[in-house]
């Protein structure tokens, strides 16, 4: 179907609305405003419709409409001097919202990321082995990578370390940024947009790229969207005005140490956007592309925002005031719970001026003895027989008990207080016949607590000393006969021995001497087995020998010599219900060492452990691997684990070793 088209140029752009109304009243099915010159309007003010100095109007009419009648009506209404007809004729009907796709070609961003229109392929001469391809059909939503603001975000994603990260795409459009992040290794992405067509386009493109199980898309008002969820990375490719208005909301959703990527900002607006975010973020270098900039930044810790001084904050719900300090806030990501009304809020947003008269009536919360429990505010709490108390109160109580009690032997494997309630028992699976093995699914904290209460421990990692014979008054009864003065000597036996030929006696003494030397050597090896097991040449032989003996080999391994690098936990691309944990394990010691136990813990937004897995060497080593790590050797580890659920947002890795039946872990947590 064809349409009659007429395009006019206005002498005064302020008449545009009146001309539009007249054209519609004459039967126009569509009226389009275009720039008659080269005067971009990049971000208009809210509730305004700015026009160019030279404005063109194009109107479409049914094909049987007489355009001369239309021109005569315009002259009669406005006068011939108010406009000029610059074009008229017929246009063929097309699917205009998709017509531009004919000019949409594959584009590369960074070193490996490609955005390809659905059905198109990367040119053969430009293909690489590590290419990451995002197939896109934006529909009517914004987001193809052709605009500078989207291109800068895609280039940032290509260079970022995304494996295992969670992403929020604020103003997602087609979902291009979220999907690119997922295909570059992100664990999960959430898309938010005020346009339902953008939400639908994001879900469809996720299906097209086989990442639908890792992407969620919502309208802001959808109840299914967890408003309290925190993200490692927030992408916001929207205009500067909403970016400034949403600064508090965006900050509230960033995880500790997380990043933001703010695009859609004009160069002259950069300082305004930075001003809205500088209180909470440390900025990276700004990227420029044409008239646009892309601002990236990392969330400050509360101590970086507040400094070392104490401040007074107040609850926005009940107006209760109290002191806070950066140490408390750092543990709770800046969020506190009001002891009066239990409201959780971001304390830094409600700091009172230092000269506020109400401040003089407050107690110092550092000294928990001076503060009523109802007014002690922190994001970290513990259940005790006396009720719900804060971690700071528990620490103060423990300090008092330690001051009043005799010294105890230090527990080298103790965890931080905030993790104490989640502490798990040792789980081993070497020669295990009665308990679950290390191949079991990640255990939840509830299961760990049950094991701990019952006192169960897998016996395979318990290193017991060899059983010694019972003694009487400290003397081995097997040798009492040689010391008992009441035992008579048999002279006939002596005579018989004296009558033995010298050669036979010589051989007997030689055999006895050899046996004595062997016994002494065996005793020496057994007593020094720990040191010998560390020997570069003898270590493997000692290990193999004791593997077939009923004795435990207990070397004095150097726990601090192990290092974990390049660790990550992400969704398994081959199975969305599994996690893939990878890390590099290094033995920095100058001698061989046993492969350690690796404790992998999944944590929630507060850093509290919600699930864990103790990885034995046989869990992460190939079948033909030796039991010792070479001096300064390195092993690349990859383990598949069951996904413990949405509560697990982060992870940490600990290196541990058995010592006399107890698992000792490094103080350092990776």
PDB file of C-alpha atoms in Angstrom, residues 365-616:
ATOM      1  CA  UNK A 365      28.197   2.763  71.228  1.00  0.00           C
ATOM      2  CA  UNK A 366      31.796   1.585  71.199  1.00  0.00           C
ATOM      3  CA  UNK A 367      31.502   0.950  74.948  1.00  0.00           C
ATOM      4  CA  UNK A 368      28.599  -1.493  74.914  1.00  0.00           C
ATOM      5  CA  UNK A 369      28.248  -1.302  78.679  1.00  0.00           C
ATOM      6  CA  UNK A 370      26.958   2.260  78.380  1.00  0.00           C
ATOM      7  CA  UNK A 371      24.326   1.592  75.752  1.00  0.00           C
ATOM      8  CA  UNK A 372      20.868   0.095  76.296  1.00  0.00           C
ATOM      9  CA  UNK A 373      20.382  -2.972  74.100  1.00  0.00           C
ATOM     10  CA  UNK A 374      17.436  -1.293  72.391  1.00  0.00           C
ATOM     11  CA  UNK A 375      19.699   1.491  71.193  1.00  0.00           C
ATOM     12  CA  UNK A 376      22.643  -0.628  70.087  1.00  0.00           C
ATOM     13  CA  UNK A 377      22.354  -0.512  66.335  1.00  0.00           C
ATOM     14  CA  UNK A 378      24.278  -2.739  63.974  1.00  0.00           C
ATOM     15  CA  UNK A 379      23.603  -4.952  61.011  1.00  0.00           C
ATOM     16  CA  UNK A 380      25.213  -7.997  62.713  1.00  0.00           C
ATOM     17  CA  UNK A 381      23.274  -9.954  65.369  1.00  0.00           C
ATOM     18  CA  UNK A 382      23.655 -13.291  67.168  1.00  0.00           C
ATOM     19  CA  UNK A 383      21.259 -15.625  68.978  1.00  0.00           C
ATOM     20  CA  UNK A 384      22.384 -16.473  72.533  1.00  0.00           C
ATOM     21  CA  UNK A 385      20.705 -18.060  75.573  1.00  0.00           C
ATOM     22  CA  UNK A 386      20.127 -14.489  76.776  1.00  0.00           C
ATOM     23  CA  UNK A 387      18.333 -13.485  73.590  1.00  0.00           C
ATOM     24  CA  UNK A 388      19.311 -11.555  70.457  1.00  0.00           C
ATOM     25  CA  UNK A 389      22.505  -9.524  70.939  1.00  0.00           C
ATOM     26  CA  UNK A 390      24.855  -7.669  68.608  1.00  0.00           C
ATOM     27  CA  UNK A 391      28.217  -9.048  67.551  1.00  0.00           C
ATOM     28  CA  UNK A 392      29.955  -6.124  69.270  1.00  0.00           C
ATOM     29  CA  UNK A 393      28.210  -7.036  72.530  1.00  0.00           C
ATOM     30  CA  UNK A 394      29.229 -10.662  72.106  1.00  0.00           C
ATOM     31  CA  UNK A 395      32.837  -9.659  71.485  1.00  0.00           C
ATOM     32  CA  UNK A 396      32.878  -7.481  74.599  1.00  0.00           C
ATOM     33  CA  UNK A 397      31.428 -10.339  76.659  1.00  0.00           C
ATOM     34  CA  UNK A 398      34.022 -12.771  75.333  1.00  0.00           C
ATOM     35  CA  UNK A 399      36.798 -10.296  76.141  1.00  0.00           C
ATOM     36  CA  UNK A 400      35.589 -10.046  79.753  1.00  0.00           C
ATOM     37  CA  UNK A 401      35.494 -13.851  80.060  1.00  0.00           C
ATOM     38  CA  UNK A 402      39.005 -14.159  78.673  1.00  0.00           C
ATOM     39  CA  UNK A 403      40.311 -11.558  81.138  1.00  0.00           C
ATOM     40  CA  UNK A 404      38.823 -13.492  84.075  1.00  0.00           C
ATOM     41  CA  UNK A 405      39.782 -17.029  82.967  1.00  0.00           C
ATOM     42  CA  UNK A 406      43.164 -18.806  82.686  1.00  0.00           C
ATOM     43  CA  UNK A 407      44.815 -18.790  79.253  1.00  0.00           C
ATOM     44  CA  UNK A 408      43.581 -21.437  76.862  1.00  0.00           C
ATOM     45  CA  UNK A 409      45.447 -23.041  74.028  1.00  0.00           C
ATOM     46  CA  UNK A 410      44.821 -21.064  70.855  1.00  0.00           C
ATOM     47  CA  UNK A 411      42.588 -22.647  68.258  1.00  0.00           C
ATOM     48  CA  UNK A 412      44.373 -22.053  64.980  1.00  0.00           C
ATOM     49  CA  UNK A 413      41.290 -22.858  62.929  1.00  0.00           C
ATOM     50  CA  UNK A 414      38.869 -20.448  64.579  1.00  0.00           C
ATOM     51  CA  UNK A 415      36.852 -18.249  62.229  1.00  0.00           C
ATOM     52  CA  UNK A 416      35.777 -14.634  62.593  1.00  0.00           C
ATOM     53  CA  UNK A 417      33.052 -14.047  65.182  1.00  0.00           C
ATOM     54  CA  UNK A 418      30.525 -13.120  62.527  1.00  0.00           C
ATOM     55  CA  UNK A 419      30.998 -16.604  61.067  1.00  0.00           C
ATOM     56  CA  UNK A 420      31.219 -18.527  64.322  1.00  0.00           C
ATOM     57  CA  UNK A 421      27.625 -19.692  64.313  1.00  0.00           C
ATOM     58  CA  UNK A 422      28.134 -21.130  60.863  1.00  0.00           C
ATOM     59  CA  UNK A 423      31.301 -23.054  61.738  1.00  0.00           C
ATOM     60  CA  UNK A 424      31.216 -26.552  60.314  1.00  0.00           C
ATOM     61  CA  UNK A 425      32.872 -29.813  61.395  1.00  0.00           C
ATOM     62  CA  UNK A 426      35.586 -31.539  59.412  1.00  0.00           C
ATOM     63  CA  UNK A 427      34.301 -33.644  56.536  1.00  0.00           C
ATOM     64  CA  UNK A 428      36.771 -36.095  55.029  1.00  0.00           C
ATOM     65  CA  UNK A 429      36.488 -39.029  52.684  1.00  0.00           C
ATOM     66  CA  UNK A 430      39.821 -40.859  52.644  1.00  0.00           C
ATOM     67  CA  UNK A 431      38.977 -44.599  53.075  1.00  0.00           C
ATOM     68  CA  UNK A 432      35.564 -43.485  54.352  1.00  0.00           C
ATOM     69  CA  UNK A 433      33.092 -46.311  54.912  1.00  0.00           C
ATOM     70  CA  UNK A 434      30.515 -44.850  57.262  1.00  0.00           C
ATOM     71  CA  UNK A 435      29.906 -41.208  56.392  1.00  0.00           C
ATOM     72  CA  UNK A 436      29.071 -39.169  53.334  1.00  0.00           C
ATOM     73  CA  UNK A 437      31.973 -38.563  50.958  1.00  0.00           C
ATOM     74  CA  UNK A 438      33.436 -35.361  49.573  1.00  0.00           C
ATOM     75  CA  UNK A 439      31.427 -35.926  46.369  1.00  0.00           C
ATOM     76  CA  UNK A 440      28.198 -35.107  48.149  1.00  0.00           C
ATOM     77  CA  UNK A 441      26.287 -31.927  47.305  1.00  0.00           C
ATOM     78  CA  UNK A 442      27.199 -28.704  49.057  1.00  0.00           C
ATOM     79  CA  UNK A 443      25.872 -29.026  52.602  1.00  0.00           C
ATOM     80  CA  UNK A 444      23.714 -26.253  54.015  1.00  0.00           C
ATOM     81  CA  UNK A 445      24.536 -24.547  57.268  1.00  0.00           C
ATOM     82  CA  UNK A 446      21.632 -26.305  58.973  1.00  0.00           C
ATOM     83  CA  UNK A 447      23.170 -29.673  58.230  1.00  0.00           C
ATOM     84  CA  UNK A 448      26.523 -28.422  59.468  1.00  0.00           C
ATOM     85  CA  UNK A 449      25.019 -27.300  62.762  1.00  0.00           C
ATOM     86  CA  UNK A 450      23.377 -30.710  63.279  1.00  0.00           C
ATOM     87  CA  UNK A 451      26.700 -32.483  62.757  1.00  0.00           C
ATOM     88  CA  UNK A 452      28.437 -30.122  65.105  1.00  0.00           C
ATOM     89  CA  UNK A 453      25.885 -30.610  67.872  1.00  0.00           C
ATOM     90  CA  UNK A 454      26.116 -34.380  67.650  1.00  0.00           C
ATOM     91  CA  UNK A 455      29.909 -34.211  67.741  1.00  0.00           C
ATOM     92  CA  UNK A 456      30.308 -36.218  64.536  1.00  0.00           C
ATOM     93  CA  UNK A 457      33.599 -36.022  62.703  1.00  0.00           C
ATOM     94  CA  UNK A 458      34.748 -38.047  59.797  1.00  0.00           C
ATOM     95  CA  UNK A 459      37.508 -40.256  61.143  1.00  0.00           C
ATOM     96  CA  UNK A 460      39.537 -40.410  57.961  1.00  0.00           C
ATOM     97  CA  UNK A 461      41.387 -37.169  58.688  1.00  0.00           C
ATOM     98  CA  UNK A 462      42.028 -38.059  62.330  1.00  0.00           C
ATOM     99  CA  UNK A 463      45.699 -38.860  62.662  1.00  0.00           C
ATOM    100  CA  UNK A 464      46.177 -41.307  65.571  1.00  0.00           C
ATOM    101  CA  UNK A 465      49.499 -42.402  67.041  1.00  0.00           C
ATOM    102  CA  UNK A 466      50.297 -46.184  66.900  1.00  0.00           C
ATOM    103  CA  UNK A 467      48.839 -48.170  69.786  1.00  0.00           C
ATOM    104  CA  UNK A 468      51.440 -48.710  72.513  1.00  0.00           C
ATOM    105  CA  UNK A 469      51.407 -51.874  74.665  1.00  0.00           C
ATOM    106  CA  UNK A 470      50.009 -51.552  78.148  1.00  0.00           C
ATOM    107  CA  UNK A 471      52.549 -50.998  80.917  1.00  0.00           C
ATOM    108  CA  UNK A 472      52.852 -51.891  84.554  1.00  0.00           C
ATOM    109  CA  UNK A 473      54.411 -49.134  86.620  1.00  0.00           C
ATOM    110  CA  UNK A 474      55.669 -47.651  83.404  1.00  0.00           C
ATOM    111  CA  UNK A 475      57.464 -50.834  82.303  1.00  0.00           C
ATOM    112  CA  UNK A 476      56.476 -52.977  79.356  1.00  0.00           C
ATOM    113  CA  UNK A 477      55.374 -56.384  80.742  1.00  0.00           C
ATOM    114  CA  UNK A 478      56.894 -58.188  77.757  1.00  0.00           C
ATOM    115  CA  UNK A 479      60.353 -57.318  79.120  1.00  0.00           C
ATOM    116  CA  UNK A 480      59.732 -57.909  82.835  1.00  0.00           C
ATOM    117  CA  UNK A 481      61.384 -61.328  82.663  1.00  0.00           C
ATOM    118  CA  UNK A 482      64.733 -59.750  81.848  1.00  0.00           C
ATOM    119  CA  UNK A 483      64.548 -57.597  84.935  1.00  0.00           C
ATOM    120  CA  UNK A 484      63.024 -60.005  87.425  1.00  0.00           C
ATOM    121  CA  UNK A 485      65.658 -61.117  89.920  1.00  0.00           C
ATOM    122  CA  UNK A 486      63.484 -64.083  90.972  1.00  0.00           C
ATOM    123  CA  UNK A 487      63.700 -65.792  87.600  1.00  0.00           C
ATOM    124  CA  UNK A 488      66.413 -68.560  87.869  1.00  0.00           C
ATOM    125  CA  UNK A 489      69.008 -68.968  85.162  1.00  0.00           C
ATOM    126  CA  UNK A 490      69.108 -72.331  83.364  1.00  0.00           C
ATOM    127  CA  UNK A 491      72.755 -73.477  83.456  1.00  0.00           C
ATOM    128  CA  UNK A 492      72.060 -76.241  80.947  1.00  0.00           C
ATOM    129  CA  UNK A 493      71.083 -73.623  78.440  1.00  0.00           C
ATOM    130  CA  UNK A 494      74.329 -71.798  79.109  1.00  0.00           C
ATOM    131  CA  UNK A 495      76.317 -74.970  78.615  1.00  0.00           C
ATOM    132  CA  UNK A 496      74.485 -75.640  75.370  1.00  0.00           C
ATOM    133  CA  UNK A 497      75.284 -72.175  74.127  1.00  0.00           C
ATOM    134  CA  UNK A 498      78.928 -72.538  75.067  1.00  0.00           C
ATOM    135  CA  UNK A 499      79.036 -75.741  73.063  1.00  0.00           C
ATOM    136  CA  UNK A 500      77.792 -74.101  69.871  1.00  0.00           C
ATOM    137  CA  UNK A 501      80.321 -73.958  67.041  1.00  0.00           C
ATOM    138  CA  UNK A 502      82.042 -70.551  66.626  1.00  0.00           C
ATOM    139  CA  UNK A 503      80.915 -70.149  62.964  1.00  0.00           C
ATOM    140  CA  UNK A 504      77.275 -70.677  63.938  1.00  0.00           C
ATOM    141  CA  UNK A 505      77.652 -68.262  66.821  1.00  0.00           C
ATOM    142  CA  UNK A 506      79.304 -65.726  64.479  1.00  0.00           C
ATOM    143  CA  UNK A 507      76.446 -65.973  62.001  1.00  0.00           C
ATOM    144  CA  UNK A 508      73.935 -65.570  64.790  1.00  0.00           C
ATOM    145  CA  UNK A 509      75.660 -62.473  66.076  1.00  0.00           C
ATOM    146  CA  UNK A 510      75.899 -61.052  62.541  1.00  0.00           C
ATOM    147  CA  UNK A 511      72.207 -61.676  61.950  1.00  0.00           C
ATOM    148  CA  UNK A 512      71.427 -60.114  65.288  1.00  0.00           C
ATOM    149  CA  UNK A 513      73.576 -57.087  64.401  1.00  0.00           C
ATOM    150  CA  UNK A 514      71.852 -56.664  61.025  1.00  0.00           C
ATOM    151  CA  UNK A 515      68.455 -56.931  62.617  1.00  0.00           C
ATOM    152  CA  UNK A 516      69.503 -54.395  65.242  1.00  0.00           C
ATOM    153  CA  UNK A 517      70.683 -51.959  62.575  1.00  0.00           C
ATOM    154  CA  UNK A 518      67.466 -52.422  60.613  1.00  0.00           C
ATOM    155  CA  UNK A 519      65.428 -51.972  63.760  1.00  0.00           C
ATOM    156  CA  UNK A 520      67.349 -48.823  64.626  1.00  0.00           C
ATOM    157  CA  UNK A 521      66.914 -47.511  61.060  1.00  0.00           C
ATOM    158  CA  UNK A 522      63.207 -48.288  61.128  1.00  0.00           C
ATOM    159  CA  UNK A 523      62.882 -46.596  64.498  1.00  0.00           C
ATOM    160  CA  UNK A 524      64.777 -43.549  63.217  1.00  0.00           C
ATOM    161  CA  UNK A 525      62.660 -43.343  60.063  1.00  0.00           C
ATOM    162  CA  UNK A 526      59.466 -43.692  62.046  1.00  0.00           C
ATOM    163  CA  UNK A 527      60.473 -41.050  64.562  1.00  0.00           C
ATOM    164  CA  UNK A 528      61.578 -38.649  61.831  1.00  0.00           C
ATOM    165  CA  UNK A 529      58.956 -39.575  59.246  1.00  0.00           C
ATOM    166  CA  UNK A 530      57.542 -36.051  59.257  1.00  0.00           C
ATOM    167  CA  UNK A 531      60.879 -34.514  58.254  1.00  0.00           C
ATOM    168  CA  UNK A 532      61.736 -37.288  55.783  1.00  0.00           C
ATOM    169  CA  UNK A 533      58.393 -36.857  54.053  1.00  0.00           C
ATOM    170  CA  UNK A 534      59.501 -33.316  53.192  1.00  0.00           C
ATOM    171  CA  UNK A 535      62.727 -34.485  51.538  1.00  0.00           C
ATOM    172  CA  UNK A 536      62.730 -33.698  47.787  1.00  0.00           C
ATOM    173  CA  UNK A 537      64.102 -37.157  46.900  1.00  0.00           C
ATOM    174  CA  UNK A 538      62.868 -39.401  49.717  1.00  0.00           C
ATOM    175  CA  UNK A 539      59.511 -37.746  50.347  1.00  0.00           C
ATOM    176  CA  UNK A 540      57.526 -39.723  47.781  1.00  0.00           C
ATOM    177  CA  UNK A 541      59.041 -43.050  48.906  1.00  0.00           C
ATOM    178  CA  UNK A 542      58.201 -42.330  52.548  1.00  0.00           C
ATOM    179  CA  UNK A 543      54.692 -41.337  51.538  1.00  0.00           C
ATOM    180  CA  UNK A 544      54.213 -44.574  49.597  1.00  0.00           C
ATOM    181  CA  UNK A 545      55.653 -46.711  52.402  1.00  0.00           C
ATOM    182  CA  UNK A 546      53.385 -45.286  55.069  1.00  0.00           C
ATOM    183  CA  UNK A 547      50.389 -45.574  52.786  1.00  0.00           C
ATOM    184  CA  UNK A 548      50.663 -49.385  53.242  1.00  0.00           C
ATOM    185  CA  UNK A 549      51.398 -49.337  56.978  1.00  0.00           C
ATOM    186  CA  UNK A 550      48.946 -49.115  59.888  1.00  0.00           C
ATOM    187  CA  UNK A 551      50.623 -45.909  61.043  1.00  0.00           C
ATOM    188  CA  UNK A 552      49.716 -42.334  60.275  1.00  0.00           C
ATOM    189  CA  UNK A 553      52.209 -40.138  58.515  1.00  0.00           C
ATOM    190  CA  UNK A 554      52.095 -36.726  60.140  1.00  0.00           C
ATOM    191  CA  UNK A 555      54.529 -34.385  58.385  1.00  0.00           C
ATOM    192  CA  UNK A 556      55.033 -30.859  59.616  1.00  0.00           C
ATOM    193  CA  UNK A 557      53.746 -29.285  56.411  1.00  0.00           C
ATOM    194  CA  UNK A 558      54.081 -25.518  55.961  1.00  0.00           C
ATOM    195  CA  UNK A 559      50.471 -24.350  55.889  1.00  0.00           C
ATOM    196  CA  UNK A 560      51.331 -20.764  54.981  1.00  0.00           C
ATOM    197  CA  UNK A 561      53.281 -21.918  51.926  1.00  0.00           C
ATOM    198  CA  UNK A 562      50.086 -22.539  49.967  1.00  0.00           C
ATOM    199  CA  UNK A 563      48.569 -19.772  47.858  1.00  0.00           C
ATOM    200  CA  UNK A 564      45.303 -19.544  45.918  1.00  0.00           C
ATOM    201  CA  UNK A 565      45.129 -17.263  42.898  1.00  0.00           C
ATOM    202  CA  UNK A 566      42.683 -16.490  40.087  1.00  0.00           C
ATOM    203  CA  UNK A 567      39.755 -18.034  41.936  1.00  0.00           C
ATOM    204  CA  UNK A 568      36.227 -17.784  40.559  1.00  0.00           C
ATOM    205  CA  UNK A 569      32.831 -19.396  40.993  1.00  0.00           C
ATOM    206  CA  UNK A 570      30.351 -19.135  38.132  1.00  0.00           C
ATOM    207  CA  UNK A 571      27.421 -20.982  36.645  1.00  0.00           C
ATOM    208  CA  UNK A 572      28.450 -24.036  34.660  1.00  0.00           C
ATOM    209  CA  UNK A 573      27.697 -23.143  31.014  1.00  0.00           C
ATOM    210  CA  UNK A 574      26.850 -26.792  30.346  1.00  0.00           C
ATOM    211  CA  UNK A 575      24.501 -27.181  33.306  1.00  0.00           C
ATOM    212  CA  UNK A 576      22.636 -24.151  34.745  1.00  0.00           C
ATOM    213  CA  UNK A 577      21.980 -26.036  38.002  1.00  0.00           C
ATOM    214  CA  UNK A 578      25.686 -26.372  38.722  1.00  0.00           C
ATOM    215  CA  UNK A 579      28.452 -24.003  39.738  1.00  0.00           C
ATOM    216  CA  UNK A 580      31.953 -24.234  38.328  1.00  0.00           C
ATOM    217  CA  UNK A 581      34.705 -23.376  40.824  1.00  0.00           C
ATOM    218  CA  UNK A 582      38.156 -22.727  39.373  1.00  0.00           C
ATOM    219  CA  UNK A 583      41.364 -21.575  41.017  1.00  0.00           C
ATOM    220  CA  UNK A 584      45.122 -21.873  40.831  1.00  0.00           C
ATOM    221  CA  UNK A 585      46.842 -23.578  43.803  1.00  0.00           C
ATOM    222  CA  UNK A 586      50.569 -22.915  44.360  1.00  0.00           C
ATOM    223  CA  UNK A 587      53.096 -24.472  46.753  1.00  0.00           C
ATOM    224  CA  UNK A 588      55.641 -21.715  47.463  1.00  0.00           C
ATOM    225  CA  UNK A 589      57.771 -23.937  49.742  1.00  0.00           C
ATOM    226  CA  UNK A 590      61.212 -25.112  48.663  1.00  0.00           C
ATOM    227  CA  UNK A 591      60.189 -28.748  49.161  1.00  0.00           C
ATOM    228  CA  UNK A 592      57.326 -30.994  48.152  1.00  0.00           C
ATOM    229  CA  UNK A 593      54.126 -30.802  50.188  1.00  0.00           C
ATOM    230  CA  UNK A 594      50.902 -32.753  50.383  1.00  0.00           C
ATOM    231  CA  UNK A 595      47.926 -31.374  48.471  1.00  0.00           C
ATOM    232  CA  UNK A 596      45.759 -29.498  51.006  1.00  0.00           C
ATOM    233  CA  UNK A 597      42.077 -29.553  51.823  1.00  0.00           C
ATOM    234  CA  UNK A 598      40.272 -26.654  50.111  1.00  0.00           C
ATOM    235  CA  UNK A 599      37.296 -25.229  51.989  1.00  0.00           C
ATOM    236  CA  UNK A 600      34.919 -23.403  49.617  1.00  0.00           C
ATOM    237  CA  UNK A 601      32.232 -21.326  51.348  1.00  0.00           C
ATOM    238  CA  UNK A 602      29.284 -19.586  49.679  1.00  0.00           C
ATOM    239  CA  UNK A 603      28.243 -16.374  51.431  1.00  0.00           C
ATOM    240  CA  UNK A 604      25.247 -14.077  51.402  1.00  0.00           C
ATOM    241  CA  UNK A 605      25.197 -10.293  51.038  1.00  0.00           C
ATOM    242  CA  UNK A 606      26.344  -9.903  54.672  1.00  0.00           C
ATOM    243  CA  UNK A 607      29.362 -12.132  54.140  1.00  0.00           C
ATOM    244  CA  UNK A 608      27.747 -14.893  56.220  1.00  0.00           C
ATOM    245  CA  UNK A 609      28.285 -18.464  55.080  1.00  0.00           C
ATOM    246  CA  UNK A 610      25.121 -20.130  53.778  1.00  0.00           C
ATOM    247  CA  UNK A 611      26.715 -23.265  52.296  1.00  0.00           C
ATOM    248  CA  UNK A 612      30.135 -24.866  52.119  1.00  0.00           C
ATOM    249  CA  UNK A 613      32.133 -27.715  50.617  1.00  0.00           C
ATOM    250  CA  UNK A 614      35.354 -29.272  51.876  1.00  0.00           C
ATOM    251  CA  UNK A 615      37.269 -30.367  48.785  1.00  0.00           C
ATOM    252  CA  UNK A 616      39.644 -33.241  49.451  1.00  0.00           C
TER     253      UNK A 616
END
